[in-house]
Amino acid sequence: MMGLSLDKYIDFLEKQNRNWPKAPPRKPVKAKPMLRVLPGIRAVCWENYGTLIRIADGELGHRTIHPMPLQVALGKTIQQYNMWNSMVRKPGEPWEVLLPQYEKLLEEQQMMGVRKGDVPETDSAVVWKKILERLVERDYQYDVRLMGELDEFSEKVAYFFHACLQGVEAESEASDIIESIHNAGMPQGLADNGQKFTFAQTLRQFRRQGRLNSPEKVLSRSLSVFSIDLGIRATSANFFKQVAERFSNAGISPHEVVYIGSKLQDRLALARQTGFRTVLYAGDVGSLQATNEGLRDPQTKPDCLITDLIQMKQVLGLN
């Protein structure tokens, strides 16, 4: 039986006016922009979390830097989906009972084999499916008409859990700059760590911002690559090769694409090695990952450095 699609389910949750955690406020970086027009650019590729989307801890994760958000997210997920009655009862809070199981399943997923030089991505929906399967063995029941079969249900639980784990919000200038680039006729994609819900979550944040009527027409899913699509994280040697192939299939060479992100070593350096032009977004202390050595090293130095997303207009010659 088919339940609501993930998009429809996100809409369903939004209508309930839930008290989701807020993204941390932007904290400006003491940095000087390095701006120049990059010639020959035909397409733009964005790091999603930490650049277009502000997020707690600077990027999407399965855990958080501080333990409290994980405890709260597990507790809210247990309550939301009425899991407690089918869980193995032990002394302590419900989240304390589930936490060891969650951690063990994460470790098992992270140890799955991939090619040398690649870092495996953990599919959050798979983790939650295994948890739900164990609950079903203990007579757990749920509304199949709303949630669908177990695979669909797991994706919905994964979205809810992560929405409780890390607050997200579209960066204030994000709508304006991606609309300007779209109006200039340049296709845009996303390349970052992400789960099955990431593209839908991103579009939702732009809709909430209220300045883009149809963000799905501005950001191309076919030109977007997330770690969940490939099974490897964006820090992997082969990740940006796959991103480059996606643009090449659309008739756009890597040197005609500019990649904008806040993580110099873990994203921009790899994109540069693949042939992309690169721009470091140094606009938020919470997401910026860069060293002075990396900014000087010819192998990793970005083509430009921006402190506000709207400065991409100058980099692309749109002013």
Coordinates of C-alpha atoms in Angstrom, one line a residue:
M1 CA 0.0 0.0 0.0
M2 CA 1.3 3.4 -1.0
G3 CA 1.5 6.1 1.7
L4 CA 2.2 9.8 1.3
S5 CA 5.2 10.7 -0.8
L6 CA 8.1 12.1 1.2
D7 CA 7.3 15.6 -0.2
K8 CA 3.7 15.3 0.9
Y9 CA 4.7 14.0 4.3
I10 CA 7.0 17.0 4.8
D11 CA 4.0 19.2 3.9
F12 CA 1.9 17.2 6.4
L13 CA 4.3 17.8 9.2
E14 CA 4.7 21.5 8.4
K15 CA 0.9 22.0 8.7
Q16 CA 1.2 20.8 12.3
N17 CA 3.2 23.9 13.2
R18 CA 5.9 21.8 15.0
N19 CA 8.5 23.4 17.2
W20 CA 11.5 22.4 15.1
P21 CA 15.0 23.4 16.5
K22 CA 16.2 26.7 15.0
A23 CA 19.4 27.0 12.9
P24 CA 22.1 29.0 14.8
P25 CA 22.3 32.7 13.8
R26 CA 24.9 33.6 11.3
K27 CA 28.2 34.7 12.8
P28 CA 30.2 36.8 10.3
V29 CA 33.8 35.9 9.6
K30 CA 36.6 38.4 9.9
A31 CA 37.8 37.9 6.3
K32 CA 38.5 40.1 3.3
P33 CA 36.7 39.1 0.0
M34 CA 38.9 38.2 -2.9
L35 CA 36.7 39.0 -5.9
R36 CA 37.2 38.8 -9.7
V37 CA 35.2 37.8 -12.6
L38 CA 35.7 34.2 -13.6
P39 CA 35.5 33.9 -17.4
G40 CA 33.8 31.1 -19.2
I41 CA 31.5 29.9 -16.4
R42 CA 28.4 28.2 -17.8
A43 CA 27.0 26.5 -14.6
V44 CA 27.1 26.8 -10.8
C45 CA 27.3 24.0 -8.3
W46 CA 26.7 24.7 -4.6
E47 CA 27.6 23.1 -1.4
N48 CA 24.2 22.8 0.3
Y49 CA 24.6 22.6 4.0
G50 CA 26.8 25.3 5.4
T51 CA 26.5 27.5 2.3
L52 CA 23.0 27.8 1.0
I53 CA 21.4 26.2 4.1
R54 CA 22.5 27.2 7.5
I55 CA 22.6 24.2 9.9
A56 CA 23.6 23.4 13.4
D57 CA 27.2 22.1 13.5
G58 CA 27.8 23.4 10.0
E59 CA 26.9 20.3 8.0
L60 CA 24.4 17.4 8.1
G61 CA 25.3 14.7 10.5
H62 CA 24.1 11.5 12.2
R63 CA 25.3 12.8 15.6
T64 CA 25.9 16.2 17.0
I65 CA 28.9 17.9 18.6
H66 CA 27.1 18.1 21.9
P67 CA 25.1 15.0 23.1
M68 CA 21.9 16.8 24.1
P69 CA 20.4 17.3 20.6
L70 CA 20.8 13.6 19.8
Q71 CA 19.1 12.7 23.0
V72 CA 16.2 15.1 22.3
A73 CA 15.8 13.9 18.7
L74 CA 15.7 10.2 19.7
G75 CA 13.1 11.0 22.4
K76 CA 10.9 13.0 20.1
T77 CA 11.1 10.3 17.4
I78 CA 10.1 7.6 19.8
Q79 CA 7.2 9.7 21.0
Q80 CA 6.1 10.8 17.4
Y81 CA 5.8 7.2 16.2
N82 CA 4.6 5.6 19.4
M83 CA 7.6 3.3 19.6
W84 CA 7.9 3.0 23.4
N85 CA 5.3 0.3 23.9
S86 CA 7.1 -2.1 21.5
M87 CA 10.6 -1.3 22.8
V88 CA 12.6 -3.5 25.2
R89 CA 11.9 -1.8 28.5
K90 CA 14.9 -0.9 30.6
P91 CA 15.4 1.6 33.4
G92 CA 16.0 5.1 32.2
E93 CA 14.5 7.5 29.6
P94 CA 13.3 6.1 26.3
W95 CA 16.2 7.7 24.4
E96 CA 18.7 6.0 26.7
V97 CA 17.2 2.6 25.7
L98 CA 17.4 3.4 22.0
L99 CA 20.8 5.2 21.9
P100 CA 23.1 2.1 22.1
Q101 CA 21.1 0.4 19.3
Y102 CA 21.2 3.5 17.2
E103 CA 25.0 3.9 17.7
K104 CA 25.7 0.2 16.9
L105 CA 23.6 0.4 13.7
L106 CA 25.5 3.5 12.6
E107 CA 28.8 1.8 13.2
E108 CA 27.8 -1.2 11.2
Q109 CA 26.7 1.0 8.2
Q110 CA 30.0 3.0 8.4
M111 CA 32.1 -0.2 8.2
M112 CA 30.5 -1.3 4.9
G113 CA 33.2 -1.7 2.2
V114 CA 33.9 1.0 -0.4
R115 CA 36.8 1.7 -2.7
K116 CA 40.1 2.8 -1.3
G117 CA 40.1 6.6 -0.7
D118 CA 36.4 6.8 -0.3
V119 CA 34.5 7.4 2.9
P120 CA 31.2 5.5 3.1
E121 CA 27.9 7.3 3.7
T122 CA 25.4 6.0 6.2
D123 CA 21.8 5.8 4.9
S124 CA 19.7 7.1 7.8
A125 CA 16.6 5.4 6.4
V126 CA 18.4 2.0 6.5
V127 CA 19.3 2.6 10.1
W128 CA 15.7 3.4 11.0
K129 CA 14.4 0.5 8.9
K130 CA 16.4 -1.9 11.0
I131 CA 15.1 -0.3 14.2
L132 CA 11.5 -0.5 12.9
E133 CA 11.9 -4.1 11.9
R134 CA 12.9 -5.0 15.4
L135 CA 9.8 -3.2 16.7
V136 CA 7.5 -5.0 14.3
E137 CA 8.8 -8.3 15.7
R138 CA 7.4 -7.0 19.0
D139 CA 4.0 -6.4 17.4
Y140 CA 4.6 -2.7 16.6
Q141 CA 1.9 -1.3 14.3
Y142 CA 1.6 2.0 12.3
D143 CA -0.7 3.7 9.8
V144 CA 0.3 2.1 6.5
R145 CA -2.1 4.4 4.6
L146 CA -0.2 7.4 5.8
M147 CA 3.4 6.0 6.1
G148 CA 3.4 3.4 3.3
E149 CA 5.4 0.2 3.5
L150 CA 8.5 -0.1 5.7
D151 CA 10.9 1.4 3.2
E152 CA 8.8 4.5 2.8
F153 CA 8.1 4.7 6.5
S154 CA 11.8 4.5 7.2
E155 CA 12.5 7.5 5.0
K156 CA 9.8 9.5 6.7
V157 CA 11.2 8.7 10.2
A158 CA 14.7 9.6 9.0
Y159 CA 13.5 13.0 7.9
F160 CA 11.6 13.6 11.2
F161 CA 14.6 12.5 13.3
H162 CA 17.1 14.7 11.4
A163 CA 14.7 17.7 11.5
C164 CA 14.7 17.3 15.3
L165 CA 18.4 16.8 15.4
Q166 CA 19.7 19.9 13.5
G167 CA 17.9 23.1 12.9
V168 CA 18.1 24.4 9.3
E169 CA 17.3 27.6 7.5
A170 CA 18.0 29.1 4.1
E171 CA 20.8 31.7 4.2
S172 CA 19.4 35.2 4.0
E173 CA 20.9 36.1 0.6
A174 CA 20.5 32.6 -0.9
S175 CA 17.2 33.1 -2.6
D176 CA 18.3 36.3 -4.3
I177 CA 21.6 35.0 -5.7
I178 CA 20.2 31.7 -7.0
E179 CA 17.3 33.5 -8.6
S180 CA 19.8 36.0 -10.2
I181 CA 21.9 33.2 -11.6
H182 CA 18.8 31.4 -12.9
N183 CA 17.6 34.5 -14.6
A184 CA 21.1 34.8 -16.3
G185 CA 20.4 31.4 -17.8
M186 CA 22.9 29.4 -15.9
P187 CA 21.9 25.9 -14.6
Q188 CA 22.6 25.2 -10.9
G189 CA 23.0 22.0 -8.9
L190 CA 24.0 20.9 -5.4
A191 CA 26.9 18.7 -4.4
D192 CA 27.2 17.8 -0.7
N193 CA 26.7 15.2 1.9
G194 CA 23.0 14.5 2.0
Q195 CA 20.2 12.0 2.7
K196 CA 17.2 11.0 0.7
F197 CA 15.2 13.9 2.1
T198 CA 17.9 16.5 1.5
F199 CA 16.6 18.0 -1.8
A200 CA 13.0 18.1 -0.5
Q201 CA 14.2 19.7 2.7
T202 CA 16.2 22.3 0.8
L203 CA 13.3 23.3 -1.4
R204 CA 11.1 23.5 1.7
Q205 CA 13.5 26.0 3.3
F206 CA 13.5 28.2 0.2
R207 CA 9.7 28.1 0.1
R208 CA 9.6 29.1 3.8
Q209 CA 11.8 32.1 3.0
G210 CA 9.0 33.2 0.7
R211 CA 11.0 34.9 -2.1
L212 CA 11.2 32.0 -4.6
N213 CA 7.9 30.8 -6.0
S214 CA 9.4 27.7 -7.7
P215 CA 12.8 26.8 -6.2
E216 CA 12.6 23.3 -7.9
K217 CA 12.9 25.1 -11.3
V218 CA 15.9 27.1 -10.1
L219 CA 17.9 24.2 -8.6
S220 CA 18.2 21.2 -10.8
R221 CA 17.9 17.7 -9.2
S222 CA 19.5 16.1 -12.3
L223 CA 22.6 18.3 -11.7
S224 CA 22.6 17.7 -8.0
V225 CA 24.6 14.9 -6.4
F226 CA 24.4 13.9 -2.7
S227 CA 26.5 11.4 -0.8
I228 CA 23.4 9.2 -0.4
D229 CA 23.2 8.9 -4.2
L230 CA 26.7 7.4 -4.4
G231 CA 27.1 5.7 -1.1
I232 CA 30.2 7.8 -0.4
R233 CA 30.7 11.0 1.5
A234 CA 31.6 14.3 -0.2
T235 CA 35.1 14.0 1.3
S236 CA 35.8 11.0 -0.9
A237 CA 38.2 11.0 -3.7
N238 CA 35.6 9.8 -6.3
F239 CA 32.7 12.1 -5.2
F240 CA 33.5 15.1 -7.4
K241 CA 34.5 12.9 -10.3
Q242 CA 30.8 11.7 -10.2
V243 CA 29.7 15.4 -9.9
A244 CA 31.8 16.3 -12.9
E245 CA 30.3 13.4 -14.9
R246 CA 26.8 14.6 -14.1
F247 CA 27.6 18.1 -15.6
S248 CA 29.5 16.5 -18.5
N249 CA 26.4 14.5 -19.4
A250 CA 24.6 17.8 -19.7
G251 CA 27.3 19.1 -22.1
I252 CA 29.1 21.2 -19.5
S253 CA 32.9 20.7 -18.9
P254 CA 34.2 20.9 -15.3
H255 CA 36.3 24.0 -16.1
E256 CA 33.0 25.7 -17.0
V257 CA 31.5 25.0 -13.6
V258 CA 32.2 27.0 -10.4
Y259 CA 31.7 25.2 -7.1
I260 CA 30.9 27.4 -4.0
G261 CA 31.4 26.0 -0.5
S262 CA 32.6 26.7 3.0
K263 CA 34.9 23.8 3.5
L264 CA 38.2 24.3 1.7
Q265 CA 40.1 21.0 2.3
D266 CA 37.1 18.7 2.4
R267 CA 35.2 20.1 -0.6
L268 CA 36.8 22.8 -2.6
A269 CA 40.2 21.2 -2.9
L270 CA 38.6 18.0 -4.2
A271 CA 36.5 20.0 -6.6
R272 CA 39.5 21.8 -7.9
Q273 CA 41.4 18.6 -8.5
T274 CA 38.5 17.5 -10.7
G275 CA 38.7 20.6 -12.8
F276 CA 36.1 22.9 -11.2
R277 CA 36.7 26.5 -10.5
T278 CA 36.2 27.2 -6.8
V279 CA 34.9 29.9 -4.6
L280 CA 35.2 29.8 -0.8
Y281 CA 32.2 31.1 1.2
A282 CA 33.7 32.6 4.3
G283 CA 30.5 34.1 5.6
D284 CA 29.7 32.1 8.8
V285 CA 32.0 31.0 11.6
G286 CA 29.7 28.0 12.1
S287 CA 30.4 26.4 8.8
L288 CA 33.7 27.7 7.6
Q289 CA 36.6 25.2 7.5
A290 CA 39.7 26.7 6.0
T291 CA 43.3 27.3 7.0
N292 CA 45.7 30.1 6.0
E293 CA 48.0 27.4 4.6
G294 CA 45.2 26.1 2.5
L295 CA 44.4 29.6 1.2
R296 CA 48.0 30.0 0.1
D297 CA 48.7 26.6 -1.3
P298 CA 48.5 26.6 -5.1
Q299 CA 46.9 23.1 -5.0
T300 CA 44.0 24.2 -2.8
K301 CA 43.8 28.0 -3.1
P302 CA 40.3 29.0 -4.3
D303 CA 39.8 31.2 -7.3
C304 CA 37.8 33.7 -5.2
L305 CA 36.7 34.2 -1.6
I306 CA 33.3 35.7 -0.8
T307 CA 31.8 36.8 2.6
D308 CA 28.3 37.3 1.3
L309 CA 26.5 35.0 -1.2
I310 CA 25.3 38.0 -3.2
Q311 CA 29.0 38.7 -4.1
M312 CA 28.7 35.8 -6.6
K313 CA 27.1 38.3 -8.9
Q314 CA 30.4 40.0 -9.2
V315 CA 32.3 36.7 -9.6
L316 CA 29.9 35.7 -12.4
G317 CA 29.9 39.2 -14.0
L318 CA 26.2 39.6 -13.4
N319 CA 26.4 43.2 -12.0

